[in-house]
Short mmCIF file of C-alpha atoms in Angstrom, two decimals:
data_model
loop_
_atom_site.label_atom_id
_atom_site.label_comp_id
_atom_site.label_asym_id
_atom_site.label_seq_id
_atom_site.Cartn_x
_atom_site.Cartn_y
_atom_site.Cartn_z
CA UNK P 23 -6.65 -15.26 -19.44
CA UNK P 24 -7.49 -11.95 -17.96
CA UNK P 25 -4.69 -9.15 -18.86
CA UNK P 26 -3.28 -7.41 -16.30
CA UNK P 27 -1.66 -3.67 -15.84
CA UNK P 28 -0.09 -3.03 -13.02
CA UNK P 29 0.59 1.02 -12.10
CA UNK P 30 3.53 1.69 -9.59
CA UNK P 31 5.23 -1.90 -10.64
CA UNK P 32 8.53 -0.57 -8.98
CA UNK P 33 7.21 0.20 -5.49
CA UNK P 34 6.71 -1.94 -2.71
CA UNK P 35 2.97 -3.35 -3.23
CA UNK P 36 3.63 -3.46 -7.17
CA UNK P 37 6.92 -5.15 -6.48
CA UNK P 38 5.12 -8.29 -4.53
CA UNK P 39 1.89 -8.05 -6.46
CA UNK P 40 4.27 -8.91 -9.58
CA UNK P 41 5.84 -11.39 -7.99
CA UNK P 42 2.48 -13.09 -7.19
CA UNK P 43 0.89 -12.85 -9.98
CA UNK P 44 4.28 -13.94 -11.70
CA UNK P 45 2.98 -17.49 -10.25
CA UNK P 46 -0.02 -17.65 -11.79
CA UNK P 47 -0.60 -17.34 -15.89
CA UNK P 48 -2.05 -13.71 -16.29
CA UNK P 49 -0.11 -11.68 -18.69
CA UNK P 50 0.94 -8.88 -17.36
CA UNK P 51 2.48 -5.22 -18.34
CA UNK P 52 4.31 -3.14 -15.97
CA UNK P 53 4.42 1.08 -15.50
CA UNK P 54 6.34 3.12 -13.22
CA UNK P 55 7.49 6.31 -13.09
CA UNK P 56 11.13 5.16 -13.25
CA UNK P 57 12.84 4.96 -16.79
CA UNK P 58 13.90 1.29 -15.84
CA UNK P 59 11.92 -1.79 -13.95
CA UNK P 60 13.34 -3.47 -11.06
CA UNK P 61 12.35 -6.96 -12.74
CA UNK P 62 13.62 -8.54 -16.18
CA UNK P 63 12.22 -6.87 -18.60
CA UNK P 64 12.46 -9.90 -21.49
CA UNK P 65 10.73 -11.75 -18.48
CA UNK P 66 7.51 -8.58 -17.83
CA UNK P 67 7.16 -5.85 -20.57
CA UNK P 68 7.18 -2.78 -18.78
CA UNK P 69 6.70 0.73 -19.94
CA UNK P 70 7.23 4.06 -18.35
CA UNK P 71 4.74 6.51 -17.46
CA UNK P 72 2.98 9.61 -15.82
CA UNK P 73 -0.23 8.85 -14.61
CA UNK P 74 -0.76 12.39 -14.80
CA UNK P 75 -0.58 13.03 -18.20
CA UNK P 76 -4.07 11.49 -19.79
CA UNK P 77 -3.06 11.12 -23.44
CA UNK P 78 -0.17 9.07 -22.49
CA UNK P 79 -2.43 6.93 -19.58
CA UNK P 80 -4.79 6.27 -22.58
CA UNK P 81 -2.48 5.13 -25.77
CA UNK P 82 -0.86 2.58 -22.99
CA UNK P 83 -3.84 1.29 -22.18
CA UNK P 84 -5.43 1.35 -25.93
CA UNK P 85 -2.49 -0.46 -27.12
CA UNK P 86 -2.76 -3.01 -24.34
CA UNK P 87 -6.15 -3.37 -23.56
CA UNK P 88 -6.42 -4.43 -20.38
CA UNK P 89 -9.13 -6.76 -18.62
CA UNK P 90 -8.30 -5.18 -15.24
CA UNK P 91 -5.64 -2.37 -13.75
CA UNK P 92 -4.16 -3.18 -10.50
CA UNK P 93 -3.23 1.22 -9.64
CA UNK P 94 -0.83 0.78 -6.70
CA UNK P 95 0.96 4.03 -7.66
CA UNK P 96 0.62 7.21 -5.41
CA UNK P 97 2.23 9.51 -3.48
CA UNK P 98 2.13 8.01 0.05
CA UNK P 99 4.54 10.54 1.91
CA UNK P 100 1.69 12.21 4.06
CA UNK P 101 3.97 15.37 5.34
CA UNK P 102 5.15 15.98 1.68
CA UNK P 103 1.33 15.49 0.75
CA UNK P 104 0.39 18.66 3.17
CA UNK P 105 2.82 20.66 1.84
CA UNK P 106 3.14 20.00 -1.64
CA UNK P 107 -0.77 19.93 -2.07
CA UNK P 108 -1.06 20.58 -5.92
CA UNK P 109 1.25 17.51 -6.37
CA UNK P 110 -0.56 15.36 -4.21
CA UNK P 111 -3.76 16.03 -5.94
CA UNK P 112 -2.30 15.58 -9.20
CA UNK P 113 -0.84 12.12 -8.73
CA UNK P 114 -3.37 10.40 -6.20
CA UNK P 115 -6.47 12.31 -7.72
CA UNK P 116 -5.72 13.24 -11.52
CA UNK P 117 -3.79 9.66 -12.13
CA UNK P 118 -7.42 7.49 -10.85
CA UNK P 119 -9.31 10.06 -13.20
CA UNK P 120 -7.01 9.20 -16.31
CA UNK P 121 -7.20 5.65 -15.47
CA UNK P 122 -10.99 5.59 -15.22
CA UNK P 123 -11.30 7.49 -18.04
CA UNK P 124 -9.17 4.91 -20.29
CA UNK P 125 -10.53 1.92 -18.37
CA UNK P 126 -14.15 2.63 -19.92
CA UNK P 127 -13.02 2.93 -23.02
CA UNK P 128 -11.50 -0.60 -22.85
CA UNK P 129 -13.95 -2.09 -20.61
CA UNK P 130 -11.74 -2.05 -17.61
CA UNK P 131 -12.08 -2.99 -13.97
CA UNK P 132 -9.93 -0.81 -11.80
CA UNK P 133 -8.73 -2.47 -8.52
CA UNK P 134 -7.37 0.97 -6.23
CA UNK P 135 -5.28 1.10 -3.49
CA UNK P 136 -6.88 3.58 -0.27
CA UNK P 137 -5.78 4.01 3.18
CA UNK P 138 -7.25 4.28 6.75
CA UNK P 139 -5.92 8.58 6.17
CA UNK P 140 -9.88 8.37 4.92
CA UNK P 141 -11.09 8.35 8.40
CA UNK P 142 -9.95 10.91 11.50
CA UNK P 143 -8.90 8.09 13.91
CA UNK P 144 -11.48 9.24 16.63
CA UNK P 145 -13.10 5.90 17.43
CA UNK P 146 -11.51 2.92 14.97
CA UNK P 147 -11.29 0.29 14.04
CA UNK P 148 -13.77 1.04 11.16
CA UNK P 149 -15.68 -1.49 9.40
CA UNK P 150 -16.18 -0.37 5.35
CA UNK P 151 -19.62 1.12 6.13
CA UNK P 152 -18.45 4.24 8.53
CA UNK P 153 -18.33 7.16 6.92
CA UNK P 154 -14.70 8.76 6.17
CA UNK P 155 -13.50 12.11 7.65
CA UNK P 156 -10.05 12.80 6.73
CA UNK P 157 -8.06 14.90 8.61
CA UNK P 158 -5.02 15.17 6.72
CA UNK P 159 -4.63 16.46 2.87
CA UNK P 160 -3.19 13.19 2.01
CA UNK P 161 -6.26 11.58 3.47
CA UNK P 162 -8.61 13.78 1.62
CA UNK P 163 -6.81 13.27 -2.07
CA UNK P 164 -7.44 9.76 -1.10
CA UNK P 165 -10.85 9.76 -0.35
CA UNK P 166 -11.36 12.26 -3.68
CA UNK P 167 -9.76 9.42 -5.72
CA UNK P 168 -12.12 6.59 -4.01
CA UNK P 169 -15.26 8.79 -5.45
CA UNK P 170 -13.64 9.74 -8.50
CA UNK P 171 -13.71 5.73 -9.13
CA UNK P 172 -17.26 5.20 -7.46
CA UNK P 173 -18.95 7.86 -9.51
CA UNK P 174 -17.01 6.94 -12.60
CA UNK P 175 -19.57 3.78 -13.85
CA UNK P 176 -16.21 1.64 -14.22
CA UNK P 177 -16.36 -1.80 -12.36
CA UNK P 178 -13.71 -1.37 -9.52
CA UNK P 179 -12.51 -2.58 -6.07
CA UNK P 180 -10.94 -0.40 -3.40
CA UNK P 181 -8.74 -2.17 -1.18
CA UNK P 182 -8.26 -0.06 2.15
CA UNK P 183 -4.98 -0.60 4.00
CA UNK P 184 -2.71 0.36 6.94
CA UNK P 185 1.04 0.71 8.07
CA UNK P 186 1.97 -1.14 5.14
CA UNK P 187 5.85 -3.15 5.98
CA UNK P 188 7.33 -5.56 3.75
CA UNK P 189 10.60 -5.96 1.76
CA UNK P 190 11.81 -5.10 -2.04
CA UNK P 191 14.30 -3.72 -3.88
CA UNK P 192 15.49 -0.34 -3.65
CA UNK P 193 11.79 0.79 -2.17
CA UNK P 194 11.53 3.36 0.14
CA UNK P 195 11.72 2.54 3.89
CA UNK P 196 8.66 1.75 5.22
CA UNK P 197 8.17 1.80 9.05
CA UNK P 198 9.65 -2.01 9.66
CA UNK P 199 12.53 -1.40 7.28
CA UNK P 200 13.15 2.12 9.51
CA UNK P 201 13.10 0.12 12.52
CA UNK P 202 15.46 -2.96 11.30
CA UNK P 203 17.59 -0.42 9.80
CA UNK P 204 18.33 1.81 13.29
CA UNK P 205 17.89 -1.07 15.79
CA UNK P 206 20.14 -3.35 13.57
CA UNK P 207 22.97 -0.55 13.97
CA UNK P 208 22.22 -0.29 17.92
CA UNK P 209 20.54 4.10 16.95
CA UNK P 210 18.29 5.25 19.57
CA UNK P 211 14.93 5.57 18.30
CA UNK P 212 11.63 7.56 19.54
CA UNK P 213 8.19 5.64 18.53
CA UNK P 214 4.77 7.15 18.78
CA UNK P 215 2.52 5.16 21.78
CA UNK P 216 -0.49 7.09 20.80
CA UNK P 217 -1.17 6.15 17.21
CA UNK P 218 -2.72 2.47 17.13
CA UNK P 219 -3.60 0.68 14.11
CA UNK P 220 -3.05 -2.95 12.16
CA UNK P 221 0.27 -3.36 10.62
CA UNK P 222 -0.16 -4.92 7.30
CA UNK P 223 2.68 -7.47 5.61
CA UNK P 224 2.24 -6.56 2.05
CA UNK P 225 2.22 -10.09 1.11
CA UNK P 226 -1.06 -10.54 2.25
CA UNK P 227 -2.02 -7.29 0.69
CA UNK P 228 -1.33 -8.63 -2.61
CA UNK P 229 -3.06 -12.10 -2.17
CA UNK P 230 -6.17 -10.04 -1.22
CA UNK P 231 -5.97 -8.05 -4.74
CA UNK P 232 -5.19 -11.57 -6.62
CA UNK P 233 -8.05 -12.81 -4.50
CA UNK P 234 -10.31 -10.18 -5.93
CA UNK P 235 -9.71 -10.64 -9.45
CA UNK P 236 -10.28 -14.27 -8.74
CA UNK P 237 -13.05 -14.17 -7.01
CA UNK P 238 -14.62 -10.91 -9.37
CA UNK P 239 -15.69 -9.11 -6.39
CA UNK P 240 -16.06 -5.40 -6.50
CA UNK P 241 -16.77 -2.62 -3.89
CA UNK P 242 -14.69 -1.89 -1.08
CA UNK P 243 -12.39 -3.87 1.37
CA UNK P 244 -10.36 -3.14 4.22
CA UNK P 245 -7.37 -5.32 4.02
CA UNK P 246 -4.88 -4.74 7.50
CA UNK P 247 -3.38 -7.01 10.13
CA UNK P 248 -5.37 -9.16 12.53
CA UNK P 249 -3.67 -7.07 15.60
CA UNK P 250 -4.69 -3.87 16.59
CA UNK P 251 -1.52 -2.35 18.24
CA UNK P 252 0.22 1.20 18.96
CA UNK P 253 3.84 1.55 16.82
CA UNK P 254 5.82 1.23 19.89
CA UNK P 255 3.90 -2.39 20.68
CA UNK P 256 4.98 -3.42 16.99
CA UNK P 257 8.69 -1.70 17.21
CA UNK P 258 9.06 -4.18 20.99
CA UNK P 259 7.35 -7.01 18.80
CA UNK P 260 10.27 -6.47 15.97
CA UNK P 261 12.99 -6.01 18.29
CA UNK P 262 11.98 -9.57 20.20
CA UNK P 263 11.91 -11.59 16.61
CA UNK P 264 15.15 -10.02 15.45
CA UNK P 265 16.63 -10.10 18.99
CA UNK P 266 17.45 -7.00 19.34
CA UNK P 267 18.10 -4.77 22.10
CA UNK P 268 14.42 -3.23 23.40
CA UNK P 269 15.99 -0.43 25.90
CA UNK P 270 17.04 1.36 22.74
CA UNK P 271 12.99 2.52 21.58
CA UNK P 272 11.95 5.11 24.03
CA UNK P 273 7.81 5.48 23.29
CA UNK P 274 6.55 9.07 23.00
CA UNK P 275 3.46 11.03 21.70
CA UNK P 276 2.56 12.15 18.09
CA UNK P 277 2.81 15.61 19.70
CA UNK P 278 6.45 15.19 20.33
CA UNK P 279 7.65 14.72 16.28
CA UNK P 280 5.87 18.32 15.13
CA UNK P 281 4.78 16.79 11.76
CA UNK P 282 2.94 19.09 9.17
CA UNK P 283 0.09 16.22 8.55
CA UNK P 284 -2.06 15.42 11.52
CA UNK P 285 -2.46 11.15 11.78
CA UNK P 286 -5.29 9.44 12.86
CA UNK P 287 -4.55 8.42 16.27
CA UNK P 288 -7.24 5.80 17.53
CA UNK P 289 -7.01 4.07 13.87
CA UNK P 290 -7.68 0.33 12.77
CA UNK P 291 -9.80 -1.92 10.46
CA UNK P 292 -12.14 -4.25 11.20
CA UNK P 293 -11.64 -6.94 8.08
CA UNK P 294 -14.63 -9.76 8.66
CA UNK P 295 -15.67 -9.20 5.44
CA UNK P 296 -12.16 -9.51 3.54
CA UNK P 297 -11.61 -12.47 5.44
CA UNK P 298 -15.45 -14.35 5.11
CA UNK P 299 -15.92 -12.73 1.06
CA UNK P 300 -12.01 -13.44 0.16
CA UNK P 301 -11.36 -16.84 2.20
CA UNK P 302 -8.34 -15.02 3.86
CA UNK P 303 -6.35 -15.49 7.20
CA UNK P 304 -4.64 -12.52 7.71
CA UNK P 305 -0.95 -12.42 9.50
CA UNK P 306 -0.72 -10.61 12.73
CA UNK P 307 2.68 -9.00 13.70
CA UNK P 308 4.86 -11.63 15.14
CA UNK P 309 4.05 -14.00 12.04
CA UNK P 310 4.29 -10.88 10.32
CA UNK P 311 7.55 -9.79 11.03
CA UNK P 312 8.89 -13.30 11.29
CA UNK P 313 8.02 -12.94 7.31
CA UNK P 314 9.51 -9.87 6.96
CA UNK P 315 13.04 -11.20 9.13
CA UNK P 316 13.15 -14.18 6.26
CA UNK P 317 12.71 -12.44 3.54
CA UNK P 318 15.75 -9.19 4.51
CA UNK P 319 17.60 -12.21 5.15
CA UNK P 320 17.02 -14.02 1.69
CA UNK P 321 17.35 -10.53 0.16
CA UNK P 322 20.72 -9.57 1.61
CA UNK P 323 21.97 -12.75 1.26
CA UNK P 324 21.31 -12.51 -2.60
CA UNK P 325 23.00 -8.84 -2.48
CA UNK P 326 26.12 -10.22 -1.18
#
């Protein structure tokens, strides 16, 4: 069976792509920055590390030898990415060129994690053949690390994705869990009309990158919901499955928040060929969220 490394284990994609793959027989070794893992660690050895630092990225991956590297790690805050620019290069950038670099020497495949930041949101969706224009420094660390891994001669996938929502423990709050979390306390909340795109349950996220190992496909994917909607049509959509009360999202423009990162506006993916080359039926948002709603449930029921 094909050994497995998964980078950024702790955060929300790692969390659920562990808990997949946790169903099938791949053995599998865990890194995150943390000192600790959020799962047993008698049950999934896990390690910690810096991507960053390249002697350390390749003894880990020496010792373990790998088949393929699932790199979900990165630093996905996009205003903290335009401001803190050296660190943003460092960990999306210099952590893919460690990785590479140790995955050849194994024999690696490197399945990466990308984002829709790659294009500037003038006319989505985009289909993987349009060509990327990022508009944000986040975006364009992203893109780097997409060529870094295309020019590298390693086999790899990139998996493009989008307003990523799902549930784990102690992640950071993603846009559904910032939603739940001031609607479910009856807080006022402003939400962008102007920014439209395909919110993506990271459940089916991770089935798509189980689906590629599977399947041994390579190249590059976009992976997002099947509904193209603003945030304020998926904050309505949330409030109606979790009943509750609508009059409390007021929708506004991108213009009104002052953020340092500009966001790609007229977004989206167009998946056909996830779906037709990776047999996949991909959740829109009410399925999505109804999901979601089960899963805080099971998950604060468990924390009570």
């Amino acid at each position: 069976m094909k050994r497995i490394l998964i980078t950024g284990s702790n955060g929300l994609l790692g969390q659920k792509t562990v808990e997949l793959f946790s169903r099938t027989s791949y053995p599998l070794m865990l890194v995150s920055i943390e000192s600790h893992s959020v799962f047993d660690k008698e049950i999934f050895p896990y390690i910690q590390l810096d991507l960053t630092k390249r002697q350390n990225v390749r003894k880990i991956i020496d010792e373990y030898e790998p088949e393929v590297i699932v790199h979900t790690a990165a630093v996905t805050d996009v205003d903290l990415c335009e401001k803190e620019r050296g660190l943003a290069w460092q960990v999306n950038v210099g952590a893919v060129e460690n990785l590479s670099y140790a995955a050849k020497l194994v024999g690696a495949k490197v399945i990466h994690l990308s984002t829709d930041y790659v294009f500037d949101g003038s006319n989505g969706p985009y289909s993987e053949i349009d060509r990327p224009n990022p508009i944000s420094y986040y975006g364009r660390t992203k893109l780097a690390s997409e060529n870094v891994l295309l020019t590298s001669n390693v086999p790899s996938s990139i998996l493009r994705t989008m307003v990523l929502y799902g549930v784990g423990i102690g992640i950071k709050p993603n846009f559904a869990l910032w939603l739940y979390n001031n609607l479910s306390q009856e807080t006022p909340i402003k939400v962008v009309d102007d920014q439209i795109g395909n919110p993506t349950l990271v459940d089916d996220l991770a089935l798509a990158i189980l689906k590629i190992i599977e399947l041994n496909k390579s190249g590059i994917y976009h992976v997002a919901g099947k509904d193209l909607v603003s945030r304020y049509e998926f904050a309505l959509t949330l409030a109606d499955v979790f009943k509750f009360n609508k009059k409390l999202i007021t929708p506004v423009k991108s213009t009104a928040f002052k953020q340092p990162a500009p966001r790609p506006l007229k977004s989206g993916f167009i998946t056909l060929k996830a779906e037709t080359d990776l047999s996949m039926k991909i959740s829109g948002i009410e399925r999505g969220i109804t999901i979601f709603k089960n899963q805080l449930e099971l998950l604060n029921s468990n924390n009570k």
